Short mmCIF file of C-alpha atoms in Angstrom, two decimals:
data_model
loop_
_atom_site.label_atom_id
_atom_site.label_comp_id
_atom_site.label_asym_id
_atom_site.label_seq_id
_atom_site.Cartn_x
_atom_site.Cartn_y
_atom_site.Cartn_z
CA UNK A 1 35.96 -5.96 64.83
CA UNK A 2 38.69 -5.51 62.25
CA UNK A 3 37.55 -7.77 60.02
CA UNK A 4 34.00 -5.23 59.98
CA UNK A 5 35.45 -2.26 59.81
CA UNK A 6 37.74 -3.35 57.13
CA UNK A 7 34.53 -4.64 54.99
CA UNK A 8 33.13 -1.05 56.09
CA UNK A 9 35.89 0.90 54.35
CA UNK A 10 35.85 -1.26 51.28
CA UNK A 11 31.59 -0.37 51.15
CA UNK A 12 32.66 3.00 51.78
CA UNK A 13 35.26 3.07 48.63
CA UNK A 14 33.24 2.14 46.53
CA UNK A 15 30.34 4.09 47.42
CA UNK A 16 32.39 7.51 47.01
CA UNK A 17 33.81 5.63 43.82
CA UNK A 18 30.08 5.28 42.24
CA UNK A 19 29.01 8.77 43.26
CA UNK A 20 32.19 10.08 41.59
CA UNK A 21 31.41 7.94 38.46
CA UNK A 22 27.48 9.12 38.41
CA UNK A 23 29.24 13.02 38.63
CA UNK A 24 31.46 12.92 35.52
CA UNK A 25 28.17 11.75 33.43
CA UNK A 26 26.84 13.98 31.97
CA UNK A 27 23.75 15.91 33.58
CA UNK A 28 20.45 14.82 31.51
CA UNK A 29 22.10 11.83 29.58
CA UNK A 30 19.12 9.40 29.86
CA UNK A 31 18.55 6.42 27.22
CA UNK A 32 15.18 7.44 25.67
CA UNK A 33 13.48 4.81 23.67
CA UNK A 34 11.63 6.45 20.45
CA UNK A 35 8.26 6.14 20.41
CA UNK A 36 7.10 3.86 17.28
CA UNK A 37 6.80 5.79 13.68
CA UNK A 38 2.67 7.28 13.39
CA UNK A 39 0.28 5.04 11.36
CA UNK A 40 0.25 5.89 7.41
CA UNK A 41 -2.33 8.63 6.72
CA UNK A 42 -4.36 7.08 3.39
CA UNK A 43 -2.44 4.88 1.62
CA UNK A 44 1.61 3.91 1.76
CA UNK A 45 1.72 3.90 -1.93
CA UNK A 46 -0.49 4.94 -4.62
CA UNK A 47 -3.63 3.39 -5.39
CA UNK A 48 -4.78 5.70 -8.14
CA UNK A 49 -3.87 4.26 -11.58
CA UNK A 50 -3.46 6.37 -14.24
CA UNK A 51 -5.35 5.02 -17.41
CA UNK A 52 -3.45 4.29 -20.97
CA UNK A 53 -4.58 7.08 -22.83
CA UNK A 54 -7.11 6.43 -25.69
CA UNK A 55 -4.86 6.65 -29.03
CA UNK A 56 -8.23 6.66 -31.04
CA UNK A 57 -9.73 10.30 -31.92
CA UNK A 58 -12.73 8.29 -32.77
CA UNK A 59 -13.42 6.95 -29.02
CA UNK A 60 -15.49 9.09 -27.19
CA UNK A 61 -16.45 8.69 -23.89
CA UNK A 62 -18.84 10.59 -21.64
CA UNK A 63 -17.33 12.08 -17.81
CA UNK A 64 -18.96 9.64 -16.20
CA UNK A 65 -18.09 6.63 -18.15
CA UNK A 66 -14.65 7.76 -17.53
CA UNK A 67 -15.20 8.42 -13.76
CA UNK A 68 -16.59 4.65 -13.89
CA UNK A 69 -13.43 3.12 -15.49
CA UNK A 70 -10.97 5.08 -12.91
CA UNK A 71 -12.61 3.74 -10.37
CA UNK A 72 -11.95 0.53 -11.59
CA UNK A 73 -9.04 1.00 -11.74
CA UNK A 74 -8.42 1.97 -8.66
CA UNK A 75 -9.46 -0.42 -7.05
CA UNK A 76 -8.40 -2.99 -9.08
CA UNK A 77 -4.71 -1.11 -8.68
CA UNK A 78 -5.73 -1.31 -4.56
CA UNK A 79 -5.86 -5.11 -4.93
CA UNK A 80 -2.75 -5.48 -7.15
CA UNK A 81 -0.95 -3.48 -4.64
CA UNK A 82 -2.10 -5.28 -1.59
CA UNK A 83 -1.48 -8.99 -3.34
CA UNK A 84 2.20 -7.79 -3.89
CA UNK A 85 2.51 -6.75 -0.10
CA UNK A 86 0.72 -10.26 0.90
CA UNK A 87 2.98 -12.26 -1.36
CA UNK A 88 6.55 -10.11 -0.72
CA UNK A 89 5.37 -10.01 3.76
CA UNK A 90 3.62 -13.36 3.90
CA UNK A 91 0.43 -11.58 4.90
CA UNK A 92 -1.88 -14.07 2.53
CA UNK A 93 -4.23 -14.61 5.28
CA UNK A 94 -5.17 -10.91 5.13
CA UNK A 95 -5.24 -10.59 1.71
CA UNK A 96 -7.26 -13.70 1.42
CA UNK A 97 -10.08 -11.98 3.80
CA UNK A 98 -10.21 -9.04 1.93
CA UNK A 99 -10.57 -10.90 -1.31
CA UNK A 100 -13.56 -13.16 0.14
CA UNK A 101 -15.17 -10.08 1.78
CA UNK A 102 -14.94 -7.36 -1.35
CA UNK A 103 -14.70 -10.31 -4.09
CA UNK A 104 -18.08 -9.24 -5.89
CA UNK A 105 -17.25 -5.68 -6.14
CA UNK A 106 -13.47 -6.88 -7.52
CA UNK A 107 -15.35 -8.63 -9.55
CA UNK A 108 -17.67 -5.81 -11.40
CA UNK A 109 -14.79 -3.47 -11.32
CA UNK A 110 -12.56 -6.23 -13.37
CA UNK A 111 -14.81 -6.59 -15.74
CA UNK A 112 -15.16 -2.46 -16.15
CA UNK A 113 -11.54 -2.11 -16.72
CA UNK A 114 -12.02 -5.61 -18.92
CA UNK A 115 -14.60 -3.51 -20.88
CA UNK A 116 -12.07 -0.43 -20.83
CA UNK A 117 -9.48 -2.21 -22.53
CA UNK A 118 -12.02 -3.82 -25.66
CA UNK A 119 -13.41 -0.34 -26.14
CA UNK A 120 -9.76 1.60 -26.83
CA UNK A 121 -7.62 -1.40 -27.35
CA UNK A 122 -10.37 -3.71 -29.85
CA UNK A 123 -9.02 -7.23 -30.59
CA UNK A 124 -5.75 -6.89 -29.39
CA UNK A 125 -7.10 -5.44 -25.92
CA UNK A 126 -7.47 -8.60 -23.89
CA UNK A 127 -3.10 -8.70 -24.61
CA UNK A 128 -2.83 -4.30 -23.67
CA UNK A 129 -5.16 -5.39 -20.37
CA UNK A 130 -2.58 -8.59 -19.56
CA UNK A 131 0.34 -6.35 -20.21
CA UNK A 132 -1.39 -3.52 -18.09
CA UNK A 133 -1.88 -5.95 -15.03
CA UNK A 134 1.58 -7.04 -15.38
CA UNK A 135 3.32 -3.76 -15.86
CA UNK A 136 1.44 -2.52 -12.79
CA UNK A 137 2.01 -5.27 -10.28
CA UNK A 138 5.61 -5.03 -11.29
CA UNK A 139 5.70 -1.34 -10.88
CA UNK A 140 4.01 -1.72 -7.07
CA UNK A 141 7.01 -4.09 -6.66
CA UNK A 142 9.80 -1.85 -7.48
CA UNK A 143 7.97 0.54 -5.26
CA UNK A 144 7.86 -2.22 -2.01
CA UNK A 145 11.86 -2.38 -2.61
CA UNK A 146 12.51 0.78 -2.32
CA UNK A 147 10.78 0.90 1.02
CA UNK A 148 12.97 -1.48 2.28
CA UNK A 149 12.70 -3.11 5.87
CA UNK A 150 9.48 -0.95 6.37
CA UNK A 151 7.55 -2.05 3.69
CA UNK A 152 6.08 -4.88 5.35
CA UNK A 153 4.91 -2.84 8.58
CA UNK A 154 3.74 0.05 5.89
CA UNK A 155 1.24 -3.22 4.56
CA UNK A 156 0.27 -4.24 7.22
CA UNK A 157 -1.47 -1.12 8.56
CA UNK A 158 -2.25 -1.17 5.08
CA UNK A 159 -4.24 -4.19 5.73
CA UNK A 160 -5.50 -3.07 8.50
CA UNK A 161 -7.31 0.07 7.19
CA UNK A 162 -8.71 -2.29 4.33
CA UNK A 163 -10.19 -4.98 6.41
CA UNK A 164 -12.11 -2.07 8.86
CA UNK A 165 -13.71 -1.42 6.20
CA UNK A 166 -17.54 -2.09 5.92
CA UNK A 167 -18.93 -1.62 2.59
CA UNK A 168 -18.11 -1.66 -1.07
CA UNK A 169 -18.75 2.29 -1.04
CA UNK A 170 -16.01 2.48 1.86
CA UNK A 171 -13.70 0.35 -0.31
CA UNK A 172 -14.91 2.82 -3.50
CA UNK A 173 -14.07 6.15 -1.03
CA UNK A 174 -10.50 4.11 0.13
CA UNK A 175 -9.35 3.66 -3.31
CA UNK A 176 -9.80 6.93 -4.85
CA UNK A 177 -10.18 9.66 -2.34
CA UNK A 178 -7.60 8.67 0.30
CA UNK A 179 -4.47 8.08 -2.26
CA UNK A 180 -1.76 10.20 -2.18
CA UNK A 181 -1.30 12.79 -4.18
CA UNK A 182 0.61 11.43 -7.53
CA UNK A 183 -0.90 9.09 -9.10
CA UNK A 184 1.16 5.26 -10.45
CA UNK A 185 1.88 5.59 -13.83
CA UNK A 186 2.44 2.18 -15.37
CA UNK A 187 5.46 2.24 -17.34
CA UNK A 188 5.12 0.13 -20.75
CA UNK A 189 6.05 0.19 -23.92
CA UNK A 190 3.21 1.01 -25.96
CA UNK A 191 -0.27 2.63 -25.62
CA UNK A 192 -3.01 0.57 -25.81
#
């Protein structure tokens, strides 16, 4: 009988010694996991490439012809930007799908900046255009450092809004109406 009642008291220590414990905490102090950050709105970095000015007084070119070669570059900044997030997060796969399903329409709007670059740059514009493409792609991946840790989740809902897409129009309204609002200025050292 001893030997239960002594078991009791020990039960009953440290019982009162946990409810004494759970009264010093503080009322209201529960862990609280954070809920996960909101899905990017648009895009995580800009799409929407400014084009090298024309240098030449003599170049003319009408609103729309000028409306045609931003969109090409926007979208051809859209796939620079999402081939330095496949190559930097090892998200190939993805950017390989988007490439097979939109590869046409990357197409025509490589060979509109192509023409872009002849018209202001003449002979030496096939060089301006390499530079261009390099200066840019280098630019988006400053921009991925800077994000740090997050810039690989940042792509990848990146990826994600791209490959729901259905059309080339959809692809057209993703890469220039849904950018944020400053546009990439490629840093270089010349004008073309």
């Amino acid at each position: 009988m001893r030997a239960a009642s002594g078991v009791g008291k020990t039960g009953m220590v440290i019982g009162l010694t946990m409810l004494t414990l759970a009264g010093c905490s503080r009322p209201g102090a529960v862990a609280v996991m954070q809920p996960p950050p909101p899905a990017p709105v648009g895009h995580i970095y800009p799409t929407m490439v400014e084009m090298p000015v024309v240098s030449s007084h003599r170049i003319k070119m009408s609103r729309a012809q000028v409306e045609s070669y931003q969109q090409a570059f926007n979208v051809i900044g859209l796939k620079s930007a999402l081939m330095v997030g496949a190559l930097t997060c090892d998200q190939r796969r993805q950017y390989d799908v988007f490439m097979t399903t939109f590869q046409p329409h990357i197409l025509a709007e490589q060979h509109v900046m192509d023409g872009y670059f002849r018209r202001v740059g003449g002979r030496a514009g096939q060089s301006r255009e390499d530079d261009f493409v390099t200066l840019l792609a280098n630019n988006q991946s400053v921009s991925a450092q800077a994000q740090g840790s997050v810039f690989c989740l940042n792509n990848s809902a990146e990826f994600n809004a791209v490959l729901a897409l259905r059309n080339t129009q959809e692809l057209d309204n993703f890469a220039s109406n849904m950018t944020p609002q400053a546009p990439t200025t490629v840093a270089s050292a010349g004008e073309p």
